[in-house]
Amino acid sequence: MLSLGNAFDEAELDAWRDRAVRLAGEDVDKSGYAVELKIDGAAVSLTYDDGVFTIGATRGNGSIGEVVTENLRTVRDVPLRLIGNHPAGRIEIRGEVYMPFDAFEKMNEARVQAGEPVFANPRNSAAGSLRQLDPAVTARRPLRFFGYSVAAADPATFDFRTQWDLLEQLAAWGIPVAPHRARYKKMEDVHKWAHNIEHNVRGQLNFAIDGAVVKIDSLRLQDDLGVVGGRDPRWAIARKFAPDIAETKLLAIKVNVGRTGALNPYAELEPVEIGGVIVKLATLHNEDLIRAKDLRVGDIVQVKRAGEVIPQIIASVPEKSEPRGEPWRMPPNCPSCGTPVERDDEEVAIYCPNVACPGRRLEALVHFASRGAMDIRGLSYARIDQLIAAGLVNDAADIYSLTGEQLLSLEGYAGKGTEALLSAIETSKAQPLSRLLGALGIRHVGSIAAQLLARHFGTIDEIARASSAEIGSVRGVGPIIAEGVVRFFSDASAMQLVEKLRAAGVNLSEPHQVAAGGALAGKTVVITGTLPTLTRPKATEAVESAGGRVTSSVSKATSFVVAGAEAGSKLEKARSLGVEVIDEAELLSRIATGERD
Ligand SMILES: [Zn+2]
């Protein structure tokens, strides 16, 4: 595998082009340039014999890598068989294995919960994952792949003549190719493209890049220019960008309160520019992650801005941080209301148990009115914020005493919109108890648990009266949910809220279910991939409680497949068998509405 020279600015890129023109003895602009993102992952080589994946290896020192065929087989993006019209004989496809930012963060959070050390960055964890001795471990890591070149012993094997066509050919064989690739005739257009990638695109990507690669498009010209010392091609160069990681000082660790009372620590940073944006805040997830990364106030830390997510602290730089402060601890009292905080045994979250905590009011009310909860259309985040500021709404029940006069006195309300909002509020009073339970923001009670509880107990009074053991014995409801429910209803302010809702005429009971064994009776269901809200056991419970059966493999007897993110071979199999594929939202709506098909 080749290694590339670097160009750190436009002048260096121009100098590279001028040298290529001298060496080639012709105007390189005639061939043009193919430009690609330079993925910051682990370089690998994939060998295909007659279109079948046979050997996978890491880059190693460039000549000799490590064979990791079985591990690469578990990477979903690596096709085990090329599709379309692929050449006979042996070809070698090169590319980069990487880990997307969102999957990397999710994996680290899971590792914290499991008491395992966190990974420092996506590139190291991609490389480490590839070198696992047990392919089953690699398979659990969220690895992806982009290809960028192909070679064969006999060049006549291929019928493309340019790098651009080579990339198109890879894509046609089923090899993922990185987005944002382009080709240009003029170097000034390459400059414009690179500028846009550096300043507009890079910050939005869900994977790390460490620059762009500019190649002379014509493969004939590439051959003519050749390779220096067996490694450095004269026909390609890496256009490096300013780093999107910066070092700055961690000034303070502060805490805000989420809608179920969870306390979320965040970092205040000495303002620093990263990729053209001034960064002052970074997310810290939870106390365990802060401890796993050993972040202390006063440390010099590495901050990365990636995608549209809030900037992240990657690590502290201990050698620049002496003398170090004390390890950080979550404050013993809620920063918003002063109530002593509590820690979930089952979770890493620390939370404020005060149901009436003002710190969680805005988020809680937004959740209450949201589509999956009481579904009050028109009651947006901004409007709720405005109603709280005007002193009109303090808790969810206050929404039901709003009048037209009050609303019209606020900025941004007019006759028609106000009527529509009041009517949406009125309509929401009739929502079933299951919606209300989910809307109240009881810890651990999501929409599925809310349905199970509402169906079992029928009224909110029965639930409030029930013991932890009674609640925990409901099928699909475990002791953690039971504990959350009992705690909620043992709080006097929660019971006051229930009484206010009752007085406002809000429905507090669940309509009787049509019997006949549940909405999914007789259905065989396969669940694959990561669903947006339900864990695998929860999704299984939900299907079973609606009378369906969950199996692990897809066959013609499967009624439908529920597919989430990173769904792999089961999804492919379902498609090839023509089995219906639905998402989580559709599953929940089938369970909730009792639809038969
Ligand atoms: Zn509080």
Coordinates of C-alpha atoms and ligand atoms in Angstrom, one line a residue:
M1 CA 0.0 0.0 0.0
L2 CA 1.1 3.5 -0.8
S3 CA 1.7 6.4 1.5
L4 CA 1.0 10.0 0.5
G5 CA 2.9 13.2 0.6
N6 CA 1.1 16.2 2.2
A7 CA 0.0 19.6 1.0
F8 CA -0.9 21.9 3.9
D9 CA -2.2 24.8 1.8
E10 CA -3.2 25.8 -1.8
A11 CA 0.4 26.9 -2.7
E12 CA 1.8 23.4 -1.7
L13 CA -0.9 21.8 -3.8
D14 CA 0.0 24.1 -6.8
A15 CA 3.6 23.1 -6.3
W16 CA 2.7 19.4 -6.5
R17 CA 0.8 20.0 -9.7
D18 CA 3.6 22.0 -11.3
R19 CA 6.1 19.2 -10.5
A20 CA 3.7 16.6 -12.0
V21 CA 3.5 18.7 -15.2
R22 CA 7.3 18.9 -15.4
L23 CA 7.7 15.1 -14.9
A24 CA 4.9 14.1 -17.2
G25 CA 5.9 16.6 -19.9
E26 CA 2.2 17.5 -20.5
D27 CA -0.5 19.6 -19.0
V28 CA -2.0 17.6 -16.2
D29 CA -5.1 19.8 -16.2
K30 CA -6.1 17.9 -19.4
S31 CA -6.5 14.8 -17.4
G32 CA -8.1 16.6 -14.5
Y33 CA -8.2 15.6 -10.8
A34 CA -10.3 13.2 -8.8
V35 CA -10.8 14.4 -5.3
E36 CA -12.0 12.3 -2.3
L37 CA -12.3 12.6 1.5
K38 CA -9.4 11.1 3.4
I39 CA -11.0 8.9 6.0
D40 CA -9.3 8.8 9.3
G41 CA -9.6 5.1 10.1
A42 CA -7.6 1.9 9.7
A43 CA -6.3 1.0 6.2
V44 CA -7.2 -2.5 5.0
S45 CA -6.8 -4.5 1.9
L46 CA -9.6 -6.9 0.7
T47 CA -8.7 -9.7 -1.7
Y48 CA -11.5 -11.1 -3.9
D49 CA -11.0 -14.2 -6.0
D50 CA -13.5 -14.5 -8.8
G51 CA -15.6 -11.9 -6.9
V52 CA -15.6 -13.8 -3.6
F53 CA -13.9 -12.2 -0.5
T54 CA -11.0 -14.5 0.5
I55 CA -8.4 -12.5 2.4
G56 CA -8.5 -9.4 4.5
A57 CA -5.5 -7.7 5.9
T58 CA -4.5 -4.5 7.8
R59 CA -2.0 -2.1 6.2
G60 CA 0.8 -3.0 8.6
N61 CA 4.0 -1.4 7.5
G62 CA 2.7 -1.0 4.0
S63 CA 4.2 -4.2 2.6
I64 CA 3.3 -6.8 5.2
G65 CA 0.1 -6.5 7.2
E66 CA -1.8 -8.7 9.5
V67 CA -4.4 -11.1 8.1
V68 CA -7.7 -10.4 9.8
T69 CA -10.1 -12.0 7.3
E70 CA -12.5 -13.4 9.8
N71 CA -12.8 -10.0 11.6
L72 CA -13.4 -8.2 8.3
R73 CA -16.1 -10.7 7.4
T74 CA -18.1 -9.2 10.3
V75 CA -18.0 -5.7 8.9
R76 CA -21.3 -5.2 7.3
D77 CA -20.0 -2.8 4.6
V78 CA -17.5 -5.4 3.3
P79 CA -19.4 -7.5 0.7
L80 CA -18.6 -11.2 0.9
R81 CA -19.4 -11.3 -2.8
L82 CA -19.0 -8.6 -5.3
I83 CA -22.2 -7.8 -7.2
G84 CA -22.7 -7.0 -10.9
N85 CA -20.1 -7.6 -13.6
H86 CA -16.9 -8.3 -11.7
P87 CA -13.7 -9.5 -13.3
A88 CA -12.5 -13.1 -13.0
G89 CA -9.3 -13.9 -11.1
R90 CA -7.8 -12.1 -8.2
I91 CA -8.3 -8.4 -7.4
E92 CA -7.3 -6.4 -4.3
I93 CA -9.6 -3.6 -3.0
R94 CA -8.1 -1.0 -0.6
G95 CA -9.9 1.2 1.7
E96 CA -10.4 2.3 5.2
V97 CA -12.3 0.8 8.1
Y98 CA -13.8 3.4 10.4
M99 CA -16.2 3.9 13.3
P100 CA -19.0 6.6 13.0
F101 CA -19.0 9.2 15.8
D102 CA -22.5 8.5 17.0
A103 CA -21.9 4.7 17.2
F104 CA -18.5 5.4 18.9
E105 CA -20.2 7.5 21.6
K106 CA -23.0 4.9 22.1
M107 CA -20.4 2.1 22.4
N108 CA -18.4 4.1 25.0
E109 CA -21.5 4.8 27.1
A110 CA -22.3 1.0 27.0
R111 CA -18.7 0.3 28.1
V112 CA -19.0 2.7 31.0
Q113 CA -22.2 0.9 32.1
A114 CA -20.5 -2.4 31.8
G115 CA -17.6 -1.1 33.9
E116 CA -15.1 -1.4 31.0
P117 CA -12.6 1.3 30.0
V118 CA -13.6 3.8 27.3
F119 CA -11.9 4.1 24.0
A120 CA -10.0 7.3 23.4
N121 CA -11.0 8.0 19.8
P122 CA -12.8 6.3 16.8
R123 CA -9.6 5.6 14.9
N124 CA -7.9 3.7 17.6
S125 CA -11.0 1.7 18.4
A126 CA -11.5 0.8 14.8
A127 CA -7.9 -0.4 14.5
G128 CA -8.1 -2.2 17.8
S129 CA -11.4 -3.8 16.9
L130 CA -9.9 -5.2 13.7
R131 CA -7.1 -6.9 15.6
Q132 CA -9.3 -8.7 18.1
L133 CA -8.5 -12.4 18.4
D134 CA -12.2 -13.3 18.6
P135 CA -14.2 -12.2 15.5
A136 CA -17.4 -12.2 17.7
V137 CA -15.9 -9.2 19.6
T138 CA -15.2 -7.4 16.3
A139 CA -18.7 -8.2 15.2
R140 CA -20.1 -6.2 18.2
R141 CA -18.1 -3.1 17.3
P142 CA -19.8 -0.6 15.0
L143 CA -17.3 -0.8 12.1
R144 CA -17.9 0.6 8.6
F145 CA -15.8 0.6 5.4
F146 CA -15.1 2.9 2.5
G147 CA -13.1 1.7 -0.6
Y148 CA -10.9 3.9 -2.7
S149 CA -8.7 1.8 -4.9
V150 CA -8.4 -1.5 -6.7
A151 CA -5.5 -3.4 -8.1
A152 CA -4.9 -6.6 -10.1
A153 CA -1.9 -8.5 -11.3
D154 CA -3.0 -7.9 -14.9
P155 CA -4.0 -4.2 -15.6
A156 CA -6.0 -5.3 -18.6
T157 CA -8.4 -6.8 -16.0
F158 CA -10.2 -3.5 -15.7
D159 CA -11.9 -1.4 -18.4
F160 CA -11.9 1.9 -16.6
R161 CA -9.3 4.6 -17.5
T162 CA -9.7 7.1 -14.7
Q163 CA -9.7 7.3 -10.9
W164 CA -13.3 8.6 -11.1
D165 CA -14.5 5.6 -13.1
L166 CA -12.6 3.3 -10.7
L167 CA -14.7 4.7 -7.8
E168 CA -17.8 4.3 -9.8
Q169 CA -16.8 0.7 -10.5
L170 CA -16.2 0.0 -6.8
A171 CA -19.7 1.4 -6.0
A172 CA -21.2 -0.8 -8.8
W173 CA -19.6 -3.9 -7.2
G174 CA -21.3 -3.1 -3.9
I175 CA -18.3 -1.5 -2.2
P176 CA -19.2 1.7 -0.2
V177 CA -17.4 4.7 -1.5
A178 CA -17.0 7.9 0.6
P179 CA -19.5 10.7 -0.2
H180 CA -18.5 14.2 -1.5
R181 CA -16.1 12.9 -4.2
A182 CA -15.8 15.0 -7.3
R183 CA -13.6 15.6 -10.3
Y184 CA -12.3 18.8 -11.8
K185 CA -10.3 20.0 -14.8
K186 CA -8.8 23.0 -13.0
M187 CA -6.8 23.2 -9.9
E188 CA -8.7 26.3 -8.8
D189 CA -11.8 24.2 -8.6
V190 CA -10.0 21.7 -6.5
H191 CA -9.1 24.5 -4.2
K192 CA -12.7 25.6 -3.9
W193 CA -13.9 22.0 -3.3
A194 CA -11.3 21.5 -0.6
H195 CA -12.2 24.8 1.1
N196 CA -15.8 23.8 1.2
I197 CA -15.0 20.4 2.6
E198 CA -12.8 21.9 5.3
H199 CA -15.1 24.7 6.4
N200 CA -18.6 23.5 5.7
V201 CA -18.7 19.7 5.2
R202 CA -16.2 18.4 7.8
G203 CA -18.2 19.6 10.8
Q204 CA -21.3 17.8 9.5
L205 CA -19.8 14.4 8.9
N206 CA -20.5 11.5 11.1
F207 CA -17.0 10.1 10.7
A208 CA -13.5 11.5 11.1
I209 CA -11.5 12.7 8.1
D210 CA -7.9 13.9 8.2
G211 CA -8.0 15.8 5.0
A212 CA -8.7 15.1 1.4
V213 CA -6.9 13.2 -1.3
V214 CA -6.2 14.7 -4.7
K215 CA -5.3 12.3 -7.5
I216 CA -4.5 12.8 -11.1
D217 CA -7.6 11.4 -12.7
S218 CA -6.1 9.6 -15.7
L219 CA -4.7 6.2 -14.8
R220 CA -2.4 6.2 -17.8
L221 CA -0.9 9.4 -16.5
Q222 CA -0.7 7.9 -13.0
D223 CA 1.4 5.1 -14.5
D224 CA 3.7 7.5 -16.4
L225 CA 4.3 9.5 -13.2
G226 CA 5.0 6.4 -11.1
V227 CA 6.0 5.9 -7.6
V228 CA 9.0 7.2 -5.7
G229 CA 11.0 4.6 -3.7
G230 CA 8.2 2.0 -4.1
R231 CA 5.9 3.9 -1.8
D232 CA 5.2 7.6 -2.5
P233 CA 3.1 8.1 -5.6
R234 CA 3.8 11.3 -7.6
W235 CA 0.2 11.3 -8.9
A236 CA -1.6 11.7 -5.6
I237 CA -1.3 13.9 -2.6
A238 CA -3.1 14.4 0.7
R239 CA -4.5 17.9 1.2
K240 CA -4.3 18.4 5.0
F241 CA -6.8 20.6 6.9
A242 CA -6.3 22.5 10.1
P243 CA -7.1 20.2 13.0
D244 CA -10.7 19.9 14.2
I245 CA -9.4 19.0 17.6
A246 CA -8.1 21.8 19.8
E247 CA -6.6 22.0 23.3
T248 CA -8.1 24.3 25.9
K249 CA -8.7 24.7 29.6
L250 CA -11.6 23.0 31.4
L251 CA -12.9 25.9 33.4
A252 CA -15.7 24.2 35.2
I253 CA -18.0 21.2 35.3
K254 CA -21.6 22.2 35.7
V255 CA -24.9 20.2 35.9
N256 CA -28.3 20.7 34.3
V257 CA -31.5 18.8 35.0
G258 CA -33.3 16.8 32.3
R259 CA -37.1 16.1 32.2
T260 CA -37.1 12.9 34.3
G261 CA -34.8 14.6 36.7
A262 CA -31.5 13.1 35.4
L263 CA -28.6 15.4 36.2
N264 CA -26.4 15.9 33.1
P265 CA -22.9 17.3 33.6
Y266 CA -21.4 19.6 31.0
A267 CA -18.1 21.4 30.6
E268 CA -17.4 25.1 30.5
L269 CA -14.3 25.7 28.4
E270 CA -11.9 28.5 27.9
P271 CA -13.3 29.7 24.5
V272 CA -11.3 28.1 21.6
E273 CA -11.7 28.1 17.9
I274 CA -12.3 24.7 16.2
G275 CA -12.8 24.6 12.5
G276 CA -14.0 28.2 12.4
V277 CA -16.4 28.0 15.3
I278 CA -15.8 29.3 18.8
V279 CA -16.4 26.5 21.3
K280 CA -17.2 27.2 24.9
L281 CA -19.3 24.2 26.1
A282 CA -18.8 20.4 25.7
T283 CA -21.0 17.5 26.8
L284 CA -19.8 15.2 29.5
H285 CA -22.6 12.6 29.5
N286 CA -22.3 11.3 33.1
E287 CA -20.1 11.1 36.2
D288 CA -18.7 7.7 35.4
L289 CA -17.5 8.8 32.0
I290 CA -15.8 11.8 33.6
R291 CA -14.1 9.4 35.9
A292 CA -13.2 7.0 33.2
K293 CA -11.5 9.8 31.3
D294 CA -10.2 11.3 34.6
L295 CA -11.2 14.8 33.7
R296 CA -10.5 17.4 36.4
V297 CA -11.4 21.1 36.5
G298 CA -8.3 23.1 35.5
D299 CA -7.0 20.4 33.1
I300 CA -5.9 21.2 29.6
V301 CA -8.2 19.0 27.5
Q302 CA -8.5 18.0 23.9
V303 CA -11.9 19.0 22.4
K304 CA -13.3 17.7 19.2
R305 CA -16.2 19.2 17.2
A306 CA -17.8 16.6 15.1
G307 CA -21.1 16.4 13.2
E308 CA -23.9 18.5 14.5
V309 CA -23.4 17.1 18.0
I310 CA -22.3 19.2 20.9
P311 CA -18.5 19.3 21.1
Q312 CA -16.9 16.4 23.0
I313 CA -13.9 16.2 25.3
I314 CA -11.7 13.4 24.1
A315 CA -9.2 13.4 26.9
S316 CA -7.2 15.5 29.2
V317 CA -3.5 16.2 28.6
P318 CA -2.1 15.4 32.0
E319 CA 1.5 16.6 31.3
K320 CA 0.1 20.0 30.5
S321 CA -2.3 20.0 33.4
E322 CA 0.0 20.0 36.5
P323 CA -0.8 20.5 39.3
R324 CA -4.1 18.7 38.9
G325 CA -7.3 19.4 40.8
E326 CA -9.4 16.9 42.7
P327 CA -11.4 14.2 40.8
W328 CA -14.8 15.6 40.1
R329 CA -17.9 14.5 42.0
M330 CA -21.5 15.0 41.3
P331 CA -22.9 17.6 43.8
P332 CA -24.9 16.0 46.6
N333 CA -27.9 18.4 46.0
C334 CA -29.9 19.2 42.9
P335 CA -28.4 22.5 41.4
S336 CA -31.9 23.7 40.6
C337 CA -34.0 22.9 43.8
G338 CA -31.5 21.7 46.4
T339 CA -33.1 18.3 46.9
P340 CA -30.5 15.6 47.7
V341 CA -29.8 13.7 44.5
E342 CA -30.2 10.0 44.2
R343 CA -28.3 7.4 42.2
D344 CA -29.9 4.6 40.3
D345 CA -28.3 1.3 41.1
E346 CA -29.1 -0.1 37.7
E347 CA -28.0 3.0 35.7
V348 CA -25.1 5.4 35.7
A349 CA -27.6 8.3 35.9
I350 CA -27.9 10.5 39.0
Y351 CA -31.1 12.3 39.3
C352 CA -33.2 14.8 41.3
P353 CA -36.2 12.9 42.8
N354 CA -38.3 16.1 43.2
V355 CA -41.2 15.8 40.8
A356 CA -41.8 19.6 41.0
C357 CA -38.2 20.5 40.5
P358 CA -38.2 23.8 38.4
G359 CA -35.0 22.6 36.6
R360 CA -36.9 19.9 34.8
R361 CA -40.1 21.8 34.2
L362 CA -39.5 23.0 30.6
E363 CA -38.2 19.7 29.3
A364 CA -41.0 17.8 31.2
L365 CA -43.7 20.0 29.7
V366 CA -42.3 19.7 26.2
H367 CA -42.4 16.0 26.6
F368 CA -45.9 16.1 28.1
A369 CA -47.2 17.9 25.0
S370 CA -45.2 15.9 22.5
R371 CA -46.6 13.7 19.8
G372 CA -45.9 10.4 21.5
A373 CA -47.4 11.6 24.7
M374 CA -50.5 13.8 25.0
D375 CA -50.0 15.1 21.4
I376 CA -51.0 18.7 21.9
R377 CA -50.4 20.2 18.4
G378 CA -49.1 23.7 18.4
L379 CA -47.7 23.6 21.9
S380 CA -44.1 23.9 20.8
Y381 CA -40.9 24.2 22.8
A382 CA -40.8 28.0 22.2
R383 CA -44.5 28.4 23.2
I384 CA -44.0 26.4 26.4
D385 CA -41.0 28.5 27.3
Q386 CA -43.1 31.6 26.7
L387 CA -46.0 30.3 28.9
I388 CA -43.6 29.5 31.7
A389 CA -41.9 32.9 31.5
A390 CA -45.4 34.6 31.5
G391 CA -46.2 32.7 34.7
L392 CA -49.2 31.0 33.1
V393 CA -47.9 27.4 33.3
N394 CA -46.1 25.8 36.2
D395 CA -47.1 22.2 35.8
A396 CA -48.8 20.0 33.2
A397 CA -52.3 20.6 34.7
D398 CA -51.9 24.3 34.2
I399 CA -52.1 23.8 30.4
Y400 CA -55.7 22.8 30.9
S401 CA -56.7 26.1 32.6
L402 CA -55.3 28.3 29.8
T403 CA -57.8 30.7 28.4
G404 CA -58.1 32.4 25.0
E405 CA -57.7 35.8 26.6
Q406 CA -54.5 34.8 28.3
L407 CA -53.0 33.4 25.1
L408 CA -54.0 36.5 23.0
S409 CA -52.2 38.7 25.5
L410 CA -48.9 37.0 24.5
E411 CA -46.7 37.9 21.6
G412 CA -47.2 35.7 18.5
Y413 CA -50.8 34.6 19.2
A414 CA -53.6 35.4 16.8
G415 CA -57.3 34.4 16.7
K416 CA -57.1 31.3 14.5
G417 CA -53.9 29.8 16.0
T418 CA -55.2 30.3 19.5
E419 CA -58.5 28.6 18.8
A420 CA -56.6 25.7 17.2
L421 CA -54.3 25.4 20.2
L422 CA -57.2 25.5 22.7
S423 CA -59.0 22.9 20.7
A424 CA -55.9 20.6 20.7
I425 CA -55.6 21.0 24.4
E426 CA -59.2 20.1 24.9
T427 CA -58.9 17.0 22.6
S428 CA -55.9 15.8 24.5
K429 CA -58.0 15.4 27.7
A430 CA -59.4 12.3 26.2
Q431 CA -56.1 10.5 25.6
P432 CA -56.0 7.1 27.2
L433 CA -54.3 6.6 30.5
S434 CA -51.3 4.9 28.8
R435 CA -50.5 8.2 27.0
L436 CA -50.9 10.2 30.2
L437 CA -48.6 7.8 32.1
G438 CA -45.9 8.1 29.5
A439 CA -46.4 11.9 29.4
L440 CA -45.8 12.3 33.1
G441 CA -42.1 11.5 32.8
I442 CA -42.1 8.8 35.5
R443 CA -38.6 7.4 35.7
H444 CA -38.1 4.2 33.6
V445 CA -41.7 4.4 32.3
G446 CA -41.5 4.6 28.5
S447 CA -44.5 4.1 26.2
I448 CA -44.4 0.3 26.4
A449 CA -44.3 0.2 30.2
A450 CA -47.1 2.8 30.3
Q451 CA -49.3 0.6 28.1
L452 CA -48.7 -2.5 30.1
L453 CA -49.5 -0.7 33.4
A454 CA -52.5 1.1 32.0
R455 CA -54.0 -2.1 30.6
H456 CA -53.3 -4.1 33.8
F457 CA -54.6 -1.6 36.3
G458 CA -57.1 0.4 34.3
T459 CA -57.1 3.6 36.3
I460 CA -54.4 5.9 37.6
D461 CA -55.8 5.5 41.1
E462 CA -55.3 1.7 41.0
I463 CA -51.7 2.3 39.9
A464 CA -51.1 4.9 42.6
R465 CA -52.4 2.4 45.2
A466 CA -50.5 -0.6 44.0
S467 CA -47.4 -1.9 45.8
S468 CA -44.0 -2.3 44.2
A469 CA -44.5 -6.1 44.2
E470 CA -47.9 -5.8 42.5
I471 CA -46.5 -3.6 39.8
G472 CA -43.4 -5.7 39.3
S473 CA -45.5 -8.8 38.8
V474 CA -47.2 -7.3 35.7
R475 CA -45.9 -9.2 32.7
G476 CA -43.2 -7.2 31.0
V477 CA -42.7 -4.8 33.9
G478 CA -39.7 -5.5 36.1
P479 CA -38.7 -4.3 39.6
I480 CA -36.9 -1.2 38.2
I481 CA -40.0 0.2 36.5
A482 CA -42.0 -0.8 39.6
E483 CA -39.6 1.2 41.8
G484 CA -39.9 4.2 39.6
V485 CA -43.7 4.1 39.6
V486 CA -43.9 3.7 43.4
R487 CA -41.5 6.5 44.0
F488 CA -43.4 8.8 41.7
F489 CA -46.8 8.3 43.3
S490 CA -45.3 8.4 46.8
D491 CA -44.4 12.1 46.2
A492 CA -47.1 14.5 47.5
S493 CA -46.5 16.9 44.6
A494 CA -47.2 14.1 42.1
M495 CA -50.5 13.3 43.7
Q496 CA -51.4 17.0 43.7
L497 CA -50.7 17.0 40.0
V498 CA -53.0 14.0 39.5
E499 CA -55.8 15.8 41.4
K500 CA -55.3 18.9 39.3
L501 CA -55.5 16.9 36.1
R502 CA -58.7 15.1 37.4
A503 CA -60.3 18.5 38.3
A504 CA -59.4 19.8 34.8
G505 CA -61.3 16.9 33.3
V506 CA -58.4 14.9 32.0
N507 CA -59.1 11.2 31.4
L508 CA -57.4 9.0 34.0
S509 CA -58.4 5.6 32.8
E510 CA -57.6 3.1 30.0
P511 CA -60.4 2.0 27.6
H512 CA -61.0 -1.7 27.7
Q513 CA -59.0 -3.8 25.3
V514 CA -60.6 -5.9 22.6
A515 CA -59.9 -9.4 23.8
A516 CA -59.0 -12.1 21.2
G517 CA -55.4 -12.5 22.2
G518 CA -53.8 -9.2 21.3
A519 CA -52.9 -7.2 18.3
L520 CA -50.1 -9.5 17.1
A521 CA -51.8 -12.8 17.9
G522 CA -50.5 -15.5 15.6
K523 CA -47.7 -13.3 14.2
T524 CA -44.1 -14.4 14.1
V525 CA -41.7 -11.5 14.4
V526 CA -38.0 -11.1 13.9
I527 CA -36.2 -8.1 15.4
T528 CA -32.9 -7.0 14.0
G529 CA -30.5 -4.0 14.4
T530 CA -30.6 -1.2 17.0
L531 CA -34.1 0.2 17.5
P532 CA -34.3 4.0 18.2
T533 CA -35.9 3.7 21.7
L534 CA -36.6 0.1 22.7
T535 CA -33.9 -2.3 23.8
R536 CA -34.1 -5.8 22.4
P537 CA -35.7 -7.3 25.5
K538 CA -38.3 -4.5 25.7
A539 CA -39.2 -4.9 22.0
T540 CA -39.6 -8.7 22.6
E541 CA -41.8 -8.1 25.6
A542 CA -43.9 -5.6 23.6
V543 CA -44.5 -8.1 20.8
E544 CA -45.2 -11.0 23.2
S545 CA -47.5 -8.9 25.3
A546 CA -49.5 -8.2 22.2
G547 CA -49.7 -12.0 21.5
G548 CA -46.9 -12.3 19.0
R549 CA -43.9 -14.6 18.9
V550 CA -40.3 -13.5 18.5
T551 CA -37.9 -15.7 16.7
S552 CA -34.3 -15.2 15.8
S553 CA -34.1 -16.2 12.2
V554 CA -36.0 -15.0 9.1
S555 CA -37.9 -17.5 7.1
K556 CA -41.0 -17.6 4.8
A557 CA -43.0 -18.2 8.0
T558 CA -41.9 -14.8 9.4
S559 CA -44.9 -12.4 9.5
F560 CA -42.7 -9.3 9.5
V561 CA -39.2 -8.0 10.4
V562 CA -38.7 -5.0 12.7
A563 CA -35.4 -3.4 11.6
G564 CA -33.4 -0.7 13.3
A565 CA -30.0 0.9 12.6
E566 CA -27.1 -1.4 11.6
A567 CA -29.5 -4.2 10.7
G568 CA -27.5 -6.7 8.8
S569 CA -28.0 -10.1 7.2
K570 CA -31.5 -10.7 8.6
L571 CA -32.7 -7.6 6.8
E572 CA -31.1 -8.7 3.6
K573 CA -32.7 -12.1 4.0
A574 CA -36.1 -10.6 4.7
R575 CA -35.8 -8.5 1.5
S576 CA -34.7 -11.5 -0.6
L577 CA -37.7 -13.6 0.7
G578 CA -40.1 -10.7 0.3
V579 CA -40.9 -10.6 4.0
E580 CA -42.4 -7.3 5.1
V581 CA -39.9 -5.0 6.9
I582 CA -41.2 -2.3 9.4
D583 CA -39.6 0.1 11.8
E584 CA -40.1 0.6 15.5
A585 CA -42.7 3.3 15.2
E586 CA -44.8 1.1 13.0
L587 CA -44.4 -1.8 15.4
L588 CA -45.6 0.4 18.3
S589 CA -48.5 1.7 16.3
R590 CA -49.6 -1.9 15.3
I591 CA -49.5 -2.9 19.0
A592 CA -51.3 0.3 20.1
T593 CA -54.0 0.3 17.5
G594 CA -54.6 -3.5 17.4
E595 CA -54.2 -3.6 13.7
R596 CA -54.5 -7.1 12.3
D597 CA -52.0 -6.9 9.5
Ligands
ZN1 ZN -34.2 19.5 41.5

